[in-house]
mmCIF file of C-alpha atoms in Angstrom:
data_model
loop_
_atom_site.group_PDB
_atom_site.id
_atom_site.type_symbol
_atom_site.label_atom_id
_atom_site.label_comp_id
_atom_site.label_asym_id
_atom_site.label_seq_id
_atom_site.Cartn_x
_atom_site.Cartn_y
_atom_site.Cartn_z
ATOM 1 C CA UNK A 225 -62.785 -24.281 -11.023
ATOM 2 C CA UNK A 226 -61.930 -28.065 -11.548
ATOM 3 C CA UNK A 227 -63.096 -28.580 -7.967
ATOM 4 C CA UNK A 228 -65.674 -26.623 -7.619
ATOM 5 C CA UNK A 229 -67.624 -28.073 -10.945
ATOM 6 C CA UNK A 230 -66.645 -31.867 -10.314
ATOM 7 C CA UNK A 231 -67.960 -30.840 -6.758
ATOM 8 C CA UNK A 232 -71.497 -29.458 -7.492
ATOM 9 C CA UNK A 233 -71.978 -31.532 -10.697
ATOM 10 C CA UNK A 234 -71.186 -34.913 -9.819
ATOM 11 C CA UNK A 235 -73.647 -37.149 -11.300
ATOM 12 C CA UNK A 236 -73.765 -35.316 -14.883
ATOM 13 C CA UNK A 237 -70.405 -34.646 -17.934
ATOM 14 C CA UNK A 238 -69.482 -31.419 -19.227
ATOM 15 C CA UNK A 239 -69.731 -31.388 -22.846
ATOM 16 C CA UNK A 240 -69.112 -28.178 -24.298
ATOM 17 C CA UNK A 241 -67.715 -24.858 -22.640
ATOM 18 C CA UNK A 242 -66.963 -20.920 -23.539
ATOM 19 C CA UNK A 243 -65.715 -18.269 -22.098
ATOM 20 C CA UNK A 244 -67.436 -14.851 -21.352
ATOM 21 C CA UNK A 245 -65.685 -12.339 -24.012
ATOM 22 C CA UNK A 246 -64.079 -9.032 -22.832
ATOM 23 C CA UNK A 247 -64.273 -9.514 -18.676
ATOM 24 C CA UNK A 248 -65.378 -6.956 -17.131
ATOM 25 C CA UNK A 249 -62.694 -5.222 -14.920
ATOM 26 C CA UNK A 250 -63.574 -3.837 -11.263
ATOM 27 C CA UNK A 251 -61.171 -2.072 -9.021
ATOM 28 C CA UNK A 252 -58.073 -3.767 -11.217
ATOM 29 C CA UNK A 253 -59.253 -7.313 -10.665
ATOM 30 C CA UNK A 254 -60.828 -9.279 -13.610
ATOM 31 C CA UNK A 255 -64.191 -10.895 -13.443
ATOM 32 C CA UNK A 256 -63.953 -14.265 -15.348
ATOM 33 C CA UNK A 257 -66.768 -16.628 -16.399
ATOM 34 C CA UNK A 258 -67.171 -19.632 -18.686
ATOM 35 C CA UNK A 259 -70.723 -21.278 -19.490
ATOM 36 C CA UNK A 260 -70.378 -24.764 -19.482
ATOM 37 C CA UNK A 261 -73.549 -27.274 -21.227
ATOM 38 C CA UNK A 262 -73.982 -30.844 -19.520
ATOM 39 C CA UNK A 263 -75.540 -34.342 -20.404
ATOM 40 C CA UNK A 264 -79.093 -33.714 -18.531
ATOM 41 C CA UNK A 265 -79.947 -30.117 -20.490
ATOM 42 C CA UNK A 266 -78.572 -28.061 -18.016
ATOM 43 C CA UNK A 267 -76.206 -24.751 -18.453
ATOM 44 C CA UNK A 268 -74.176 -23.489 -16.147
ATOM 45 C CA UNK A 269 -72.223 -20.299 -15.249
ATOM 46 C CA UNK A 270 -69.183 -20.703 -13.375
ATOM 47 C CA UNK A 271 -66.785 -17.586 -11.727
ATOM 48 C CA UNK A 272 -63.066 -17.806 -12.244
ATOM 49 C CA UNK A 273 -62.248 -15.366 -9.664
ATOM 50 C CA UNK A 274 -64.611 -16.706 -7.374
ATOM 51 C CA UNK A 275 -64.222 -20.225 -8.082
ATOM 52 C CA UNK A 276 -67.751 -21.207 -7.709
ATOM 53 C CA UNK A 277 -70.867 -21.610 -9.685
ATOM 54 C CA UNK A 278 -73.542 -18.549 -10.322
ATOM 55 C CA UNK A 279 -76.081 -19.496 -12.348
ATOM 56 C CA UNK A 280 -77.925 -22.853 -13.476
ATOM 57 C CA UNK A 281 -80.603 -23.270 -16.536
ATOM 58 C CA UNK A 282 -82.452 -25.537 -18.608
ATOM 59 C CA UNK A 283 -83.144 -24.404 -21.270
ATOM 60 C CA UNK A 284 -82.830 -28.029 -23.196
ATOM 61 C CA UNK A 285 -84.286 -31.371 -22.217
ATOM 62 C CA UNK A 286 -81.615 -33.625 -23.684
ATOM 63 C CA UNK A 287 -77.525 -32.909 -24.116
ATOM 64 C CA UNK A 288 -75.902 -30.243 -25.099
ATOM 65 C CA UNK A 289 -73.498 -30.291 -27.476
ATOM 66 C CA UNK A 290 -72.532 -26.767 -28.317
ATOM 67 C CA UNK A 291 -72.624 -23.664 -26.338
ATOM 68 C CA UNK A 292 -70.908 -19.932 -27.098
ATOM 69 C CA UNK A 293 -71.326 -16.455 -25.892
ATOM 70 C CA UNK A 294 -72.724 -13.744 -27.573
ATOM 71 C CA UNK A 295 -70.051 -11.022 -29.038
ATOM 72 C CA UNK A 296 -70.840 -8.836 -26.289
ATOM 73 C CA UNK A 297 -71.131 -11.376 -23.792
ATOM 74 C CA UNK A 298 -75.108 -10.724 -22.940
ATOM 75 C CA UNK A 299 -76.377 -13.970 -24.046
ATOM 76 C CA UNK A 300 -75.776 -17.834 -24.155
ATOM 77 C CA UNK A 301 -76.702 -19.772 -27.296
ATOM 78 C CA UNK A 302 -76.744 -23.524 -26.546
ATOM 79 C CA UNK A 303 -77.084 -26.053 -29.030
ATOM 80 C CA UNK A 304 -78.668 -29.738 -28.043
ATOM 81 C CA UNK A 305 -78.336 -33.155 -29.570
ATOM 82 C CA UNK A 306 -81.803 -32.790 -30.742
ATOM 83 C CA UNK A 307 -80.624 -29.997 -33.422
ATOM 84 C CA UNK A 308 -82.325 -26.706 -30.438
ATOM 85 C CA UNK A 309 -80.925 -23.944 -30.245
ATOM 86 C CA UNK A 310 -81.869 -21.647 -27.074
ATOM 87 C CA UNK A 311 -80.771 -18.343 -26.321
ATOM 88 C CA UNK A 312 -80.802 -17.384 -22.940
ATOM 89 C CA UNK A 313 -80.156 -14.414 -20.822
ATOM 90 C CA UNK A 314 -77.280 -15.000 -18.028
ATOM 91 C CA UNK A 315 -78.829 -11.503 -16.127
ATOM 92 C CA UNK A 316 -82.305 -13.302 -15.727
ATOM 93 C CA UNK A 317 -81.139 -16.796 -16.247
ATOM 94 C CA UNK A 318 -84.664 -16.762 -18.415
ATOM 95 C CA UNK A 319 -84.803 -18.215 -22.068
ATOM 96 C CA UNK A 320 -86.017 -16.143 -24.347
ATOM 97 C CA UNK A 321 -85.633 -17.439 -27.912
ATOM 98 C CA UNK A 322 -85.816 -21.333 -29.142
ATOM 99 C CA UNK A 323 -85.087 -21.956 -33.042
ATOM 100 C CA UNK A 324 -85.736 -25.300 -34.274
ATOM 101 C CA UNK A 325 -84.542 -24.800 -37.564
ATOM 102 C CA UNK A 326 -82.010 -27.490 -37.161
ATOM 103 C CA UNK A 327 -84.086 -30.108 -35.576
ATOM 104 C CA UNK A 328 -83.534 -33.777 -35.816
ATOM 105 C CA UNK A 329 -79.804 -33.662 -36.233
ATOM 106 C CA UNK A 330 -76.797 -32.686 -32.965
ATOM 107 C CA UNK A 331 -75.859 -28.720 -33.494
ATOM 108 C CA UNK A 332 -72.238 -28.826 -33.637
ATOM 109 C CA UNK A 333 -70.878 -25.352 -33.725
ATOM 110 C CA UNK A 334 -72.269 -22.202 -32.725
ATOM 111 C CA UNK A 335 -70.038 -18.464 -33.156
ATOM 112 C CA UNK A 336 -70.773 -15.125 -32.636
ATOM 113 C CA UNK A 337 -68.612 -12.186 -34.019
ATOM 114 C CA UNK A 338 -69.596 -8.784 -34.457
ATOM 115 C CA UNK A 339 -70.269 -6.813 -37.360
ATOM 116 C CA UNK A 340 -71.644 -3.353 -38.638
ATOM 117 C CA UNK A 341 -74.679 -2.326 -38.069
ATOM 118 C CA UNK A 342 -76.412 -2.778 -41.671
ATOM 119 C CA UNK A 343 -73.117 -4.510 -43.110
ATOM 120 C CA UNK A 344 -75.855 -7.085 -45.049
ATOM 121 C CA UNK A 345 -78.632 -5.039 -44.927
ATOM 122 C CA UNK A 346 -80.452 -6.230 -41.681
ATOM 123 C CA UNK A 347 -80.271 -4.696 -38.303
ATOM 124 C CA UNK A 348 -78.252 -5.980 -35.369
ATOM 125 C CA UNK A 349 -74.702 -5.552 -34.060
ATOM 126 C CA UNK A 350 -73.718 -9.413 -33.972
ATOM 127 C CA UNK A 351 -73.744 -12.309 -36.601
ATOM 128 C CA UNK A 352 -73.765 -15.695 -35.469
ATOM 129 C CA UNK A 353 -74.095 -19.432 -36.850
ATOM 130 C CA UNK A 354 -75.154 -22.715 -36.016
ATOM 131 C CA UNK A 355 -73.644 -25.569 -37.701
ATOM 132 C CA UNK A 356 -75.081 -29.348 -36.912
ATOM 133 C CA UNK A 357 -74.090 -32.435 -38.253
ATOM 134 C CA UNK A 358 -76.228 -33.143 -41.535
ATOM 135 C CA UNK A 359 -74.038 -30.303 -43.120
ATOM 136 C CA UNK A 360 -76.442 -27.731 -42.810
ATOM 137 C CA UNK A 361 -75.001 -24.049 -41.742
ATOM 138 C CA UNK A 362 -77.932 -21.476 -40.996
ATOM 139 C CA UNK A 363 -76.412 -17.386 -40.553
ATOM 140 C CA UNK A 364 -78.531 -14.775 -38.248
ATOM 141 C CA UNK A 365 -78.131 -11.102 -37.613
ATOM 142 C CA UNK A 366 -79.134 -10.317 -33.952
ATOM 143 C CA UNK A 367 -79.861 -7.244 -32.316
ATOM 144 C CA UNK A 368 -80.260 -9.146 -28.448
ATOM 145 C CA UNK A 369 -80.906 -5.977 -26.924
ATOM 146 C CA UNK A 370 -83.554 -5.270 -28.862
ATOM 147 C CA UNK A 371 -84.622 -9.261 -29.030
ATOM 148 C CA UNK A 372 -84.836 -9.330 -32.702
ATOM 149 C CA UNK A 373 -83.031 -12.360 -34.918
ATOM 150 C CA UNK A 374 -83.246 -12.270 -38.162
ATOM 151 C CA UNK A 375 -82.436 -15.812 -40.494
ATOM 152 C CA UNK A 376 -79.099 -14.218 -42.754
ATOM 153 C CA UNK A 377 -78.230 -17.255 -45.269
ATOM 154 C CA UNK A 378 -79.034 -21.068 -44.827
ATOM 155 C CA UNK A 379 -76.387 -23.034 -46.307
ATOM 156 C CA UNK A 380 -77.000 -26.982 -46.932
ATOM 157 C CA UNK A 381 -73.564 -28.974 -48.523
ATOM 158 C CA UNK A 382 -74.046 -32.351 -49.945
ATOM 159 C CA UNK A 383 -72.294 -35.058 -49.912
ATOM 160 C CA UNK A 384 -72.564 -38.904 -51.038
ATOM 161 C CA UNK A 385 -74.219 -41.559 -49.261
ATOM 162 C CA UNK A 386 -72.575 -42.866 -45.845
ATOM 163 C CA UNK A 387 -72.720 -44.987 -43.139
ATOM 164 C CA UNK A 388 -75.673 -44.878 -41.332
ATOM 165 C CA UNK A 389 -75.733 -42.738 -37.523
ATOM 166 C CA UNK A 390 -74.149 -39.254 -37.475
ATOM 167 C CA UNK A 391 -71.524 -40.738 -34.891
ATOM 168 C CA UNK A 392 -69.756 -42.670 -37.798
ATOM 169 C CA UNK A 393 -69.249 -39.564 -40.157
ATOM 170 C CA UNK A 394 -66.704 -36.627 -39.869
ATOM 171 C CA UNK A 395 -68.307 -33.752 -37.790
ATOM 172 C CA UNK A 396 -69.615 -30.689 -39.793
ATOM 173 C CA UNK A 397 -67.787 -27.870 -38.417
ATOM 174 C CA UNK A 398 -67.944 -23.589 -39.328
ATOM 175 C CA UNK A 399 -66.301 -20.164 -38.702
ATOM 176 C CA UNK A 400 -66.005 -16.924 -39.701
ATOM 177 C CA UNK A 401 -63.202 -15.549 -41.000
ATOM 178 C CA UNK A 402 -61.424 -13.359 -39.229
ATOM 179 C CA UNK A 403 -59.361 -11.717 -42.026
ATOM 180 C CA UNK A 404 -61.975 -11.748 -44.842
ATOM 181 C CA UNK A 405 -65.355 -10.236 -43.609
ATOM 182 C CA UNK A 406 -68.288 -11.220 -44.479
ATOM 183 C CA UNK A 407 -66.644 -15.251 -45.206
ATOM 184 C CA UNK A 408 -67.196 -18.627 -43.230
ATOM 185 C CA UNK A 409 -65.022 -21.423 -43.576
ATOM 186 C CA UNK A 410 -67.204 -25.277 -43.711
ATOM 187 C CA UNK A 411 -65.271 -28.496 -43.130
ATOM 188 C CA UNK A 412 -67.243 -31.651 -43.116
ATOM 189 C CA UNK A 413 -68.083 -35.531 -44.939
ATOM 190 C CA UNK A 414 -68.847 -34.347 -48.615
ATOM 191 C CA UNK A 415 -67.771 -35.399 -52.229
ATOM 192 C CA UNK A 416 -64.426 -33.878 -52.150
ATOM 193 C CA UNK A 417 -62.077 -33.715 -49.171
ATOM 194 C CA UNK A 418 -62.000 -30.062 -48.447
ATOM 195 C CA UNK A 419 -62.419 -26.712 -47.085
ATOM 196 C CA UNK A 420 -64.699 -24.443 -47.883
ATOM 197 C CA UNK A 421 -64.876 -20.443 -48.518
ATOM 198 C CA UNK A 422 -68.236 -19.227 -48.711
ATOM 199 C CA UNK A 423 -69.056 -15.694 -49.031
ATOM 200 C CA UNK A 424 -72.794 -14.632 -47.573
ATOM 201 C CA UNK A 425 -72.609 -11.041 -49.468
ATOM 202 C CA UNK A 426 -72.088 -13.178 -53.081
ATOM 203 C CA UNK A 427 -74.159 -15.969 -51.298
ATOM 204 C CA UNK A 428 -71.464 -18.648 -53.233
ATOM 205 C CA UNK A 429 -68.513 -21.187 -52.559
ATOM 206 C CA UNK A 430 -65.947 -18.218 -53.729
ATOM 207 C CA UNK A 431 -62.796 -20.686 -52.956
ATOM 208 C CA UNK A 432 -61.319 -24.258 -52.054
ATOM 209 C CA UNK A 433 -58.539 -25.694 -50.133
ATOM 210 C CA UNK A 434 -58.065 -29.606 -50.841
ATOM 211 C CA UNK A 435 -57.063 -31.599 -47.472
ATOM 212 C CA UNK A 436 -56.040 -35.140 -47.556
ATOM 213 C CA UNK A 437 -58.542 -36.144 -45.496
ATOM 214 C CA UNK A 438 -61.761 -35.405 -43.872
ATOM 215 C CA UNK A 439 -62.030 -32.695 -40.934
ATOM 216 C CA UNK A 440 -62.230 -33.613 -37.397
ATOM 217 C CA UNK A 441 -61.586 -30.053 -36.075
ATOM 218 C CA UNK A 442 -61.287 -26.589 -37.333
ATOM 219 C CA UNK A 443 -59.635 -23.284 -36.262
ATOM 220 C CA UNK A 444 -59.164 -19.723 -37.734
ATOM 221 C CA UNK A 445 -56.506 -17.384 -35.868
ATOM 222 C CA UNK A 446 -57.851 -14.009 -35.139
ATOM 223 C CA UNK A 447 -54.662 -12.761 -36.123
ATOM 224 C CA UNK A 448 -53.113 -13.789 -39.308
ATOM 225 C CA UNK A 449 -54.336 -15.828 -42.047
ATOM 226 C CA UNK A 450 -53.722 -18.968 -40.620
ATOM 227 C CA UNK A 451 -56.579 -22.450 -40.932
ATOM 228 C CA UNK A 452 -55.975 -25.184 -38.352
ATOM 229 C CA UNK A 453 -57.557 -28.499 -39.281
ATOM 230 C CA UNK A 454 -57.086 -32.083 -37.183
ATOM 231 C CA UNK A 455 -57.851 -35.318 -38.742
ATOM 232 C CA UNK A 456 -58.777 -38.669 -37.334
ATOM 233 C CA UNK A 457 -55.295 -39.652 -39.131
ATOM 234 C CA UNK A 458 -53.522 -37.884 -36.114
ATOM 235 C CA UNK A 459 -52.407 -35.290 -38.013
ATOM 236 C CA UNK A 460 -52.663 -31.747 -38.027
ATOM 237 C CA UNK A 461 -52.290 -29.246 -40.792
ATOM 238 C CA UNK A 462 -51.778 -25.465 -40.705
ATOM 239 C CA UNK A 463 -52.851 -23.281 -43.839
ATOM 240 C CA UNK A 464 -51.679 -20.217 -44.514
ATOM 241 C CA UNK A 465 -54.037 -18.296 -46.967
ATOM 242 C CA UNK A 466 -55.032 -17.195 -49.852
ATOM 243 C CA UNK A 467 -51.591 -18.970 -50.942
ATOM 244 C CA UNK A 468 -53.105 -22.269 -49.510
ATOM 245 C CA UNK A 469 -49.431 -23.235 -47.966
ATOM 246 C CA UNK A 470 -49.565 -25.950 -45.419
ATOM 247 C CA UNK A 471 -47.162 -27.626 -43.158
ATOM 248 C CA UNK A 472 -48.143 -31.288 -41.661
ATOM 249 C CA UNK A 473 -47.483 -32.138 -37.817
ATOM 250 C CA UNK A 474 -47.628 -35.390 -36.154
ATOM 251 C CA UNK A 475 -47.728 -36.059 -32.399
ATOM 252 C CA UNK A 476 -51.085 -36.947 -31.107
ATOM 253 C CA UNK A 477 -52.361 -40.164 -30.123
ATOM 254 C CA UNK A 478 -55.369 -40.409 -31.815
ATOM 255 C CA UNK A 479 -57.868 -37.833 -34.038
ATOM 256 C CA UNK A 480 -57.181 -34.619 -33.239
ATOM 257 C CA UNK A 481 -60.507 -33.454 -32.164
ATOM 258 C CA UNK A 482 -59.971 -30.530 -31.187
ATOM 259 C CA UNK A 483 -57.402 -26.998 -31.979
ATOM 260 C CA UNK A 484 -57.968 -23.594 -30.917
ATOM 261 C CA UNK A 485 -55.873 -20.898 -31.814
ATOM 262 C CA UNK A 486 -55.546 -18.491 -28.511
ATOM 263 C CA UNK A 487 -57.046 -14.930 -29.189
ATOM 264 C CA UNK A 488 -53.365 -13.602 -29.389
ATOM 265 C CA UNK A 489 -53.299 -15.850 -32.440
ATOM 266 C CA UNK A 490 -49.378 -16.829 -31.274
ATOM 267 C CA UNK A 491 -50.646 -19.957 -29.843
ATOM 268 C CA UNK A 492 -52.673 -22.798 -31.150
ATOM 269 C CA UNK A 493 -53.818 -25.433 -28.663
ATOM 270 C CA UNK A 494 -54.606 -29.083 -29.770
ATOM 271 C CA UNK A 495 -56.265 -32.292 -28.059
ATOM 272 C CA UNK A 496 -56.476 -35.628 -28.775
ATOM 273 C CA UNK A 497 -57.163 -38.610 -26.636
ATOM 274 C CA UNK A 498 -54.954 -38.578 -23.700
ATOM 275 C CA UNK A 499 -52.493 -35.427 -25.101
ATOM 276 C CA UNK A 500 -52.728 -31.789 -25.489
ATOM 277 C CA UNK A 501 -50.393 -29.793 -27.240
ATOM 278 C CA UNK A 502 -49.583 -26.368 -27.211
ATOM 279 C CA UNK A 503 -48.026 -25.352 -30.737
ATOM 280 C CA UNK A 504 -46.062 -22.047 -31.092
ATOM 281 C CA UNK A 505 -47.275 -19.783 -34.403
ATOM 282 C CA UNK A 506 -44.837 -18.025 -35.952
ATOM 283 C CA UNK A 507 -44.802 -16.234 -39.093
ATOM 284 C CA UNK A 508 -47.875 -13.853 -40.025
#
């Protein structure tokens, strides 16, 4: 896959990529894709099992810099530096929504997890969010087959003055929570170094985890309650909740910008400059 996208996208950089949930399985062999977003607007759809690339859109006219999957892996949401977020159809390779309610400021997240059909008393089988870097978190129910989408919660921290130019201040960064429906966890610059519980059914900040320094990345294991958070300090911190237990680990080589826990939730992989790490989760 390395070769084949360095091959047909030469001239432009990755900067954000998912994988297709649930692959579809054919004769015993699985079917593999991951979406990647690039510097000139573009998305693309690459095989696995094929190694090559099946689909190319624009559906932005500057950089992405989020992309995801919807839950059942018939859309592609795509986030741009200009605060757009399209939704696009990988079948048609046609997009067929644009929301501009974040406009002016880079999206910076975007997740999809399923839920209950009426669980908040809108249609639709998925929820998704979009987080983007002035601190704002906006929550939809969608029903894509169906093409409605349907504004859940808007969510807007604050935080005291900073330096000027969203590059210089600690990324805003969201997820649901696996092991409390119906919760997202926020991380971002604010008045108090922390992380954040908020619970759309009581629409309120329903708990707090203090962190000894600002958020540069963010994880929730879909299998125990478990938080990962990096900081620009090199450090990274694992949470075990509601107890709010944590356990420090050093060994990057600059901000950890980035930790995934694997879907397993046994595994957590973290990046920093020049090293990724592969941490083994035990306990649950």
């Amino acid at each position: 896959l390395l070769t084949v996208s360095s091959a047909l996208v030469a001239l432009q950089s990755c900067q954000c990529l998912a994988w297709k949930p649930h692959p579809v399985v054919e004769w015993g062999a699985q079917s593999q894709h991951v979406v990647a977003g690039y510097s000139d607007g573009t998305v693309r759809v690459f095989s696995v099992s094929r190694t090559e690339m099946e689909l190319k859109m624009q559906p932005h006219a500057v950089a992405l810099t989020a992309i995801a999957y919807s839950a059942d892996g018939e859309m592609i949401l795509s986030g741009g530096k200009d605060g757009l977020v399209a939704v696009s159809s990988p079948r048609t390779g046609m997009t067929v929504r644009v929301l501009a309610d974040h406009r002016g400021s880079p999206v910076t997240v975007l997740q999809c997890t399923r839920k209950q059909y009426r669980d908040f008393g809108v249609a639709g089988g998925e929820l998704w969010l979009a987080t983007s870097s002035d601190r704002r978190v906006s929550v939809w129910a969608a029903d894509w087959l169906k093409d409605t989408c349907e504004l859940l919660d808007w969510l807007s921290f604050p935080a005291p003055a900073g330096p000027k130019g969203h590059g210089s201040l600690p990324p805003s960064l969201a997820a649901f929570c696996p092991w409390e429906p119906g919760t997202l966890v926020y991380v971002g610059f604010g008045v108090e170094r922390e992380a954040l519980f908020y619970s759309l059914r009581k629409k309120q900040v329903v708990g707090k985890i203090s962190l000894p320094y600002f958020a540069t990345s963010l994880s929730l294991s879909p299998a125990a309650p478990f938080i990962a958070v990096g900081f620009g300090e090199r450090l990274l911190r694992l949470l075990r909740c509601p107890a709010s237990d944590a356990q420090d680990y050093a060994g990057h080589d600059d901000a950890v910008h980035l930790c995934r826990f694997a879907p397993s939730g046994r595994r957590l992989l973290t990046a920093s400059h020049s090293t990724v790490l592969v941490w083994e989760v035990t306990g649950g």
